[in-house]
XYZ file of C-alpha atoms in Angstrom:
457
model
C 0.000 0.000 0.000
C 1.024 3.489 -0.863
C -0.219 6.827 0.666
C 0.958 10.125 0.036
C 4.258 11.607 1.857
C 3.970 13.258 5.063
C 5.457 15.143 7.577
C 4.732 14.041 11.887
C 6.345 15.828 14.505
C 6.357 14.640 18.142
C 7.385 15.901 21.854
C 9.934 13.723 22.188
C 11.396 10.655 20.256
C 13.764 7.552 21.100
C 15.996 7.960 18.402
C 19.353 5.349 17.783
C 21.474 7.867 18.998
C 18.698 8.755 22.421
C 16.283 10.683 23.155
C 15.655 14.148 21.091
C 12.700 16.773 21.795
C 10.568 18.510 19.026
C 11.357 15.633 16.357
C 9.931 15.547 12.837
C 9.698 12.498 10.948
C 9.219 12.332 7.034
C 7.540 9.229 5.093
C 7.416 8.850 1.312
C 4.835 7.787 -0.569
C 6.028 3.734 0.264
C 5.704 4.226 4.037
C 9.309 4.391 4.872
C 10.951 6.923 6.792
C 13.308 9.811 4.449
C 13.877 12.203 6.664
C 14.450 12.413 10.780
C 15.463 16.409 12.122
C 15.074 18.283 15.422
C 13.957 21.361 16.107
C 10.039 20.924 14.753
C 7.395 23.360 15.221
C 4.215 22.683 17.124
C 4.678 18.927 17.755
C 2.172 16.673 18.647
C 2.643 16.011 22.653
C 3.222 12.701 22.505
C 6.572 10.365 22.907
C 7.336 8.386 19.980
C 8.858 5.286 19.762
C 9.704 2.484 17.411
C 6.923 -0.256 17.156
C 7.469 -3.790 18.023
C 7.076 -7.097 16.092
C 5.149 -10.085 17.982
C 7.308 -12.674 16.477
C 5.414 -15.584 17.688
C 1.489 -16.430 17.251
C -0.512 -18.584 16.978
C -4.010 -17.096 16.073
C -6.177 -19.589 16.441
C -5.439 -20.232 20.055
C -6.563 -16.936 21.244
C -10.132 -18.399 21.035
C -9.420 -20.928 23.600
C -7.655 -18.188 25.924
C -8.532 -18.629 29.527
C -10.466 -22.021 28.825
C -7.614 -24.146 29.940
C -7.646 -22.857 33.708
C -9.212 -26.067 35.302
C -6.952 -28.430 37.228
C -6.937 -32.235 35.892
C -6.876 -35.052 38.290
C -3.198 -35.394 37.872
C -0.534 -32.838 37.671
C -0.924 -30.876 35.026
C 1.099 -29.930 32.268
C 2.022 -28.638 28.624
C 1.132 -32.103 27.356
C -2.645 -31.147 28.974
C -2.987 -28.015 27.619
C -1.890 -29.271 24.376
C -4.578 -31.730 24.602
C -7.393 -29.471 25.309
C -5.925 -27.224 22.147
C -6.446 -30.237 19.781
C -10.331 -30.261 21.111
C -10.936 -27.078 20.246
C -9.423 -26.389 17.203
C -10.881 -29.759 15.410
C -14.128 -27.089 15.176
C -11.864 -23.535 13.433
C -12.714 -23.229 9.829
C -11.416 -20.204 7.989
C -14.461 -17.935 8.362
C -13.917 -18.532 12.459
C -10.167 -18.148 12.222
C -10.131 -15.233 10.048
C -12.809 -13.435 12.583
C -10.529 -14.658 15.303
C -7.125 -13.237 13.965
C -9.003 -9.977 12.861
C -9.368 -9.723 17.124
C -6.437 -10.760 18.183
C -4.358 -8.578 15.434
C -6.560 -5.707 16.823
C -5.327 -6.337 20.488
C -2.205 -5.926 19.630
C -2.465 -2.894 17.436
C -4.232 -1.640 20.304
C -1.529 -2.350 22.937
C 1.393 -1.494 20.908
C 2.582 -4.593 18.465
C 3.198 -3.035 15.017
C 3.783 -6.330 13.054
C 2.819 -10.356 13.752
C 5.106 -12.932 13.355
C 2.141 -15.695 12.317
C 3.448 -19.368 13.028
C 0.362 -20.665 11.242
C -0.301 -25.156 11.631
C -3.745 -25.128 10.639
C -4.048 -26.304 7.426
C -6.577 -28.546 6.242
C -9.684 -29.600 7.372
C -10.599 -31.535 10.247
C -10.594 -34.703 8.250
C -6.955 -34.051 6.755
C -8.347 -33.324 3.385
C -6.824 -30.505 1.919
C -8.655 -27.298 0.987
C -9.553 -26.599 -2.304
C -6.885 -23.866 -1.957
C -4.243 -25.346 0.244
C -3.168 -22.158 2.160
C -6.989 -21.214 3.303
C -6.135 -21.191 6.833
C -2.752 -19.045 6.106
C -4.892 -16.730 4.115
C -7.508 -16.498 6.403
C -4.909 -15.389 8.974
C -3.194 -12.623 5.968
C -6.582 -11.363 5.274
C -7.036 -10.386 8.688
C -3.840 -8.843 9.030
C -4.371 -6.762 5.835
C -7.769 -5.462 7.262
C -6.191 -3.971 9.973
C -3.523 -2.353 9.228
C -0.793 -4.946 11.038
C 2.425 -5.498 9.548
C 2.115 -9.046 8.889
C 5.021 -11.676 8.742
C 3.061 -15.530 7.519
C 5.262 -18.559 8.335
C 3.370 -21.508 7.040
C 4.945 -24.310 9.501
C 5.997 -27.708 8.127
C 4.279 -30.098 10.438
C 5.131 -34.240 9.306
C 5.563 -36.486 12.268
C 4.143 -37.243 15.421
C 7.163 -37.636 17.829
C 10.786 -37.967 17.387
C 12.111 -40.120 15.179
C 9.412 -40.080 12.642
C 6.433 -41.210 14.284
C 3.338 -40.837 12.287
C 0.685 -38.213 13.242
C -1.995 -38.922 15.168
C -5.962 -38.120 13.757
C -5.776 -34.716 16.265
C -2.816 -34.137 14.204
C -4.173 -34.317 10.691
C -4.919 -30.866 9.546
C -0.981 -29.910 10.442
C 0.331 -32.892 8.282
C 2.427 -32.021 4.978
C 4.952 -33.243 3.451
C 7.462 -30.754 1.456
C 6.311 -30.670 -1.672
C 2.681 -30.033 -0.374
C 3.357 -27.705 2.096
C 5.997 -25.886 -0.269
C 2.524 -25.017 -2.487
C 1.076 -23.410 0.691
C 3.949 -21.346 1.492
C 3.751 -19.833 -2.625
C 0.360 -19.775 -2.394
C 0.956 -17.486 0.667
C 3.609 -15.781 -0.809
C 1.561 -14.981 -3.918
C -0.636 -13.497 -1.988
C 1.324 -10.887 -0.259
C 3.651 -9.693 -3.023
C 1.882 -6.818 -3.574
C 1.485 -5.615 0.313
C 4.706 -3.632 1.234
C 3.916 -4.459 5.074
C 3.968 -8.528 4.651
C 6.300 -10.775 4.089
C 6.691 -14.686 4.063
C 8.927 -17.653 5.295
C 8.753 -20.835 6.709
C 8.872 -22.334 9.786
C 9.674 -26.191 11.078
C 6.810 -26.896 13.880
C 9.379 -28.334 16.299
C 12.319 -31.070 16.107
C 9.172 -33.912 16.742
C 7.479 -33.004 13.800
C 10.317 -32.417 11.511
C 13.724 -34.346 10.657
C 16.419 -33.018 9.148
C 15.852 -34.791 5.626
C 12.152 -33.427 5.042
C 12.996 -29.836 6.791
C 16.290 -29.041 4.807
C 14.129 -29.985 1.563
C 12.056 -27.391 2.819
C 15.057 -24.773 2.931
C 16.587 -25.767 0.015
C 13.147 -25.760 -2.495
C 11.487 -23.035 -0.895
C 11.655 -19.695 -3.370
C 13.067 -17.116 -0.899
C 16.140 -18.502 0.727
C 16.748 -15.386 1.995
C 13.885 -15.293 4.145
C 12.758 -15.711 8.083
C 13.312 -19.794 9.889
C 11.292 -20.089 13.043
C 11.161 -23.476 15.034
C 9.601 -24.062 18.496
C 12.648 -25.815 20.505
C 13.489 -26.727 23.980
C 10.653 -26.103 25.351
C 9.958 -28.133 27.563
C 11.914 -30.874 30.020
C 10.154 -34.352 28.255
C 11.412 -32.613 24.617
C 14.986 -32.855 26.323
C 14.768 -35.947 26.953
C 13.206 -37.767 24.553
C 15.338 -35.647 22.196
C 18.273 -36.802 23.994
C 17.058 -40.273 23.713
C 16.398 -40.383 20.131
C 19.591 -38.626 19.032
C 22.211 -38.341 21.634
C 21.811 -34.757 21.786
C 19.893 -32.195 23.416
C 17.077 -30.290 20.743
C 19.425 -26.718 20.548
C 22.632 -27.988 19.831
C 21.012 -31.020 17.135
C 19.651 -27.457 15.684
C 22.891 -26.174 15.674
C 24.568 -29.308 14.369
C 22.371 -30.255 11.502
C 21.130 -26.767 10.025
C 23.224 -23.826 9.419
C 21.380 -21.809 12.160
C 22.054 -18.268 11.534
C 20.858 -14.502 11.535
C 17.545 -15.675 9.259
C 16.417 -18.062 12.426
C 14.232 -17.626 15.465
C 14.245 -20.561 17.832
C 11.030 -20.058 19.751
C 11.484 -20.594 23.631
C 15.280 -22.022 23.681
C 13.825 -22.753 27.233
C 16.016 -25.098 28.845
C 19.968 -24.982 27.683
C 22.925 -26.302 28.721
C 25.340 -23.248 29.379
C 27.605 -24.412 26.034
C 24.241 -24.222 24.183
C 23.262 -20.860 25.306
C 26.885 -20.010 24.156
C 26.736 -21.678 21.004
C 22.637 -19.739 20.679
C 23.969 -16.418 20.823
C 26.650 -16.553 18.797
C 24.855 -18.059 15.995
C 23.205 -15.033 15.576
C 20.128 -16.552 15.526
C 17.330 -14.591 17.683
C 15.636 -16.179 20.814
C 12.097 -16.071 20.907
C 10.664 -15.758 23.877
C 7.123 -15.911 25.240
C 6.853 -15.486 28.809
C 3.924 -15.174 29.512
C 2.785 -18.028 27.692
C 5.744 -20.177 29.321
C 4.799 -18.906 32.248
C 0.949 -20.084 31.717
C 2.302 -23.367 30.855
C 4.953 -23.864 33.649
C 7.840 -24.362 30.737
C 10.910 -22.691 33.193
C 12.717 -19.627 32.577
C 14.824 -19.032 29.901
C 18.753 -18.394 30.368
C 18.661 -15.012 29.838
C 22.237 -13.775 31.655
C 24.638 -15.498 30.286
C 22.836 -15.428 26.647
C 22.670 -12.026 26.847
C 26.172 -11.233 28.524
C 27.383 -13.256 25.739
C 25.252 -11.316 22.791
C 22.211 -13.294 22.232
C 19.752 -11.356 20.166
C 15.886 -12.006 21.401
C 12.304 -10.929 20.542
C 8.842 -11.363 22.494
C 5.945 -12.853 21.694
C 2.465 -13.233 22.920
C 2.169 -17.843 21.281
C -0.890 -18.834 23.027
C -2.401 -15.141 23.913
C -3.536 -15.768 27.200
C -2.050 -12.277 27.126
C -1.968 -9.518 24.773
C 0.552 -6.769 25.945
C 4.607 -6.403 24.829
C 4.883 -4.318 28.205
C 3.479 -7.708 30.135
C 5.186 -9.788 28.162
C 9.331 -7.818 28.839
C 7.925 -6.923 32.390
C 7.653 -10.889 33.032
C 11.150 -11.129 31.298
C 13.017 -9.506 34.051
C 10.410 -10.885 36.798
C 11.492 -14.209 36.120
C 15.252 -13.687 35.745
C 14.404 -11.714 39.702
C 12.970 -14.611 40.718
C 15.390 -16.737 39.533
C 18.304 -14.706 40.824
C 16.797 -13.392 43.795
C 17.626 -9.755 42.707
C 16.659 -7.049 40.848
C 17.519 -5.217 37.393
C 18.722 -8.946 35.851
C 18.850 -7.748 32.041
C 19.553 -3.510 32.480
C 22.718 -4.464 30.470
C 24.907 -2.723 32.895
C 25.325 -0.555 36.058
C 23.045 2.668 35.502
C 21.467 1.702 32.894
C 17.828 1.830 32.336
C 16.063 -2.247 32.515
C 12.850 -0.950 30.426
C 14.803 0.956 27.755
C 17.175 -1.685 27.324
C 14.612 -4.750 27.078
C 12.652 -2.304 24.844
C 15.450 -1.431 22.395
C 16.911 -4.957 22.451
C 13.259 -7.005 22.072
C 12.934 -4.423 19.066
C 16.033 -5.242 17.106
C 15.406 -8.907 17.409
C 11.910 -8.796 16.644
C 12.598 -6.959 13.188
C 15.855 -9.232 12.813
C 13.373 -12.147 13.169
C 10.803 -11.231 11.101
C 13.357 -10.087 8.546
C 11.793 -6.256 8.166
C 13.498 -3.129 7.559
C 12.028 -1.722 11.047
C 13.601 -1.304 14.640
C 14.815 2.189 15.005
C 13.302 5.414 13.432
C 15.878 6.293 11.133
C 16.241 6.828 7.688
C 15.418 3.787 5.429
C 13.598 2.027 8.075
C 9.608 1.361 7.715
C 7.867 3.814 9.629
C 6.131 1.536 11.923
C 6.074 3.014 15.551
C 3.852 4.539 18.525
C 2.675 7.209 20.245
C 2.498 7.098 23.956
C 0.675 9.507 25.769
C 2.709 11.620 28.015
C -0.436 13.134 29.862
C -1.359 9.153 30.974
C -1.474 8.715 34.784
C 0.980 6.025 34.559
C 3.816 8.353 32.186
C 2.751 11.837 34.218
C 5.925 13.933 34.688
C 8.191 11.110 33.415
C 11.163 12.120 31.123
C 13.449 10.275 28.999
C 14.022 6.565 30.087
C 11.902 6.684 32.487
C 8.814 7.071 30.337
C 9.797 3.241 29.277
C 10.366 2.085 32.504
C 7.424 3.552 33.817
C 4.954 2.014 30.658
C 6.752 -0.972 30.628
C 6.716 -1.901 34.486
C 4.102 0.585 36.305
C 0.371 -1.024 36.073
C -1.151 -2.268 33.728
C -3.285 0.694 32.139
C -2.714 1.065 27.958
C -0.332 4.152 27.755
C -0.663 3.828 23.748
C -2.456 6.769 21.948
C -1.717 6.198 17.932
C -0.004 3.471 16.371
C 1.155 4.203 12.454
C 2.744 0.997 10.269
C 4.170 1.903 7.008
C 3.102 5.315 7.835
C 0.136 4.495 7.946
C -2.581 5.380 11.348
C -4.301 2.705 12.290
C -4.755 3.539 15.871
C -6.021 7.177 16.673
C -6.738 7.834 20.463
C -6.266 4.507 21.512
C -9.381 3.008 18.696
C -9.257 1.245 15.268
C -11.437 2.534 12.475
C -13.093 -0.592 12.535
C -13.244 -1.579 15.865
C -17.137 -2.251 16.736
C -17.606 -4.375 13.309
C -14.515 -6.556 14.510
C -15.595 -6.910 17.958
C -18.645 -7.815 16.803
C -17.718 -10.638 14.443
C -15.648 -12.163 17.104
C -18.215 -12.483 19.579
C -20.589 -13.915 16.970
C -17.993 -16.626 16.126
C -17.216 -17.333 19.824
C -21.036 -17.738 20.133
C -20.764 -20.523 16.976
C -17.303 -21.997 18.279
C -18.634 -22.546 21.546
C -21.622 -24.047 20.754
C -19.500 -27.116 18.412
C -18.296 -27.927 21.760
């Protein structure tokens, strides 16, 4: 999408080189920033800042969200959740998921996400029969994205086997199942689809290292059309992945990544969870990006991620809201440092350094990776970068009288009230004053197809 070039000035800005007052910011006609100066007139009394990318979701699960908070008669787990997942998806057809994406991708307009990473499983229908157009599900998910306004990054996921060692699938597993030639037609399907839309892109993901092998998934990397583009792959995860991993291979699931793919600056592992200390080494200096989800891990009682010594030794990392039993990037790097507290039993774990500010640098870090990750020219407002970014509001109760870095640490760790006036991507506005154009007509279709969801049940 083009729109003609404009000229916004704000209060104050986080700029590369820190923060600058009276700031005006220039976009061209293809939504990407040509000019950044000080010394505007009349700006808008608002802080701007760059926008982030969610680089991990997984739409259709934010119908189930809060559904899964019943204890089992025995302890329960990921492996229970997951089980409750497969119930409720066997109903999602592309009209539902489409309505449910259009909410979720509203959410997180709404509280500050400027782009979705889309780790998209759900392929075919509930029988395993294909679509008549194989990528309905993954378009279902674009279309929403493109009627809101999102920046929208679709990774199709390769799903094949049902455990290590290339077990088949079960029947609650059927609507993931491809092999690479077939899912390779979903993927240009997708990509066909989004060539024209300057704020999407397209690349593939492996589901995890149980449903892929290294023969079928490096097919996948070799045959796909953009080698250049994003990798994701859930890994490590979990303690029963370890092992079983371990038992199948001899090796735990990061460093068989790291062994058997060349994992580099195009990857995402999702959750890196649980690592030895030579695999956290070996993470960050791949130059791969860590996804990480906390507040889904913490939901599911995964662990806490090994964020000191990854990040001491230069890990990159992004956030991401996976299951969406929360919508917020502040909850989601809040809960970041939380756990590495609780972990360490003391505060400011991941400030980067004596002084320094905890929100600004989670904020500016979690940035970098996410557009690293998603492989978009976004991060920082600078020249050449798409102009994807926010607006707090200064006059907020939570940000009154805060200045500087403490207007992130203050959004980022003070309450839980929405501190986001106007969010632009590719220059666009598609929040004004905290609201989406069409806000009441999405609302409305998701609670109609909760209504229809719910009553499959």
């Amino acid at each position: 999408m083009s729109t003609k070039p404009k000229e916004l000035s704000f209060k104050t800005a986080l700029l590369p080189t820190g923060w600058v007052d009276d700031v005006a910011v220039c976009v061209d006609a293809s939504g990407d920033i040509s000019n950044v100066a000080s010394g505007a007139r009349n700006p808008q009394n608002g802080c701007l800042i760059p926008g982030l990318a969610n680089l991990h979701s997984h739409a259709h699960q934010r119908a189930m969200a809060g559904l899964a908070e019943r204890s089992g008669s025995n302890s329960d787990s990921f492996w229970a959740w997951r089980k409750t997942m497969y119930q409720f998806l066997h109903a999602m057809q592309p009209h539902h998921l489409r309505a449910v994406a259009a909410q979720l991708y509203l959410e997180m307009l709404i509280a500050g996400y400027t782009r979705v990473a889309e780790f998209q499983y759900l392929h075919h229908q509930p029988n395993g029969k294909p679509y008549d157009n194989v990528a309905e599900m993954s378009l279902a998910t674009l279309a929403a994205a493109q009627e809101l306004g999102i920046g929208m990054t679709s990774l199709p996921v390769h799903y094949q086997f049902g455990g290590f060692g290339g077990q088949p699938v079960s029947d609650q597993q059927a609507r993931f199942f491809n092999e690479p030639e077939s899912f390779l037609r979903i993927v240009e399907n997708v990509r066909a689809a989004s060539t024209a839309d300057l704020n999407s892109n397209v690349g593939v993901a492996g589901h995890s290292l149980r449903a892929v092998d290294k023969q079928s998934f490096s097919q996948v990397l070799s045959d796909r059309a953009d080698p250049d583009g994003p990798v994701h792959m859930h890994v490590a995860e979990q303690l029963k992945e370890i092992d079983d991993c371990v038992a199948w291979s001899g090796a735990r699931p990061v460093d068989y990544c790291l062994d058997h793919f060349d994992v580099n600056s195009q990857w995402c592992l999702i959750h890196a969870t649980h690592m030895s200390e030579s695999e956290t080494q070996r993470l960050a200096a791949s130059g791969a990006v860590a996804g990480i989800c906390p507040t889904t891990e913490a939901n599911l009682g995964d662990g806490f991620f090994n964020a000191t010594p990854y990040l001491q030794a230069g890990g990159q990392f992004g956030i991401g809201s996976d299951s969406h039993i929360s919508v917020s990037p502040t909850e989601e790097l809040r809960w970041f440092e939380y756990g590495q507290r609780l972990l360490h039993k003391s505060r400011n774990q991941l400030s980067g350094g004596p002084g320094r500010s905890t929100g600004r640098n989670l904020f500016e870090l979690a940035v970098r990776g996410g557009a690293q990750a998603c492989a978009h020219s976004a991060g920082a407002i600078e020249v050449g970068k798409r102009a994807d970014f926010v607006v707090l509001d200064v006059d907020a109760a939570t940000l009154t009288g805060r200045q500087g870095d403490e207007l992130l640490d203050s959004w980022i760790f003070s309450g839980n009230s929405n501190c986001v006036a106007d969010v632009y991507v590719g220059g666009q506005q598609v929040i004004s004053a905290g609201r989406h154009p069409q806000q009441d007509q999405v609302e409305q279709n998701f609670r109609a197809t909760m209504r229809e969801l719910r009553g499959t049940l």
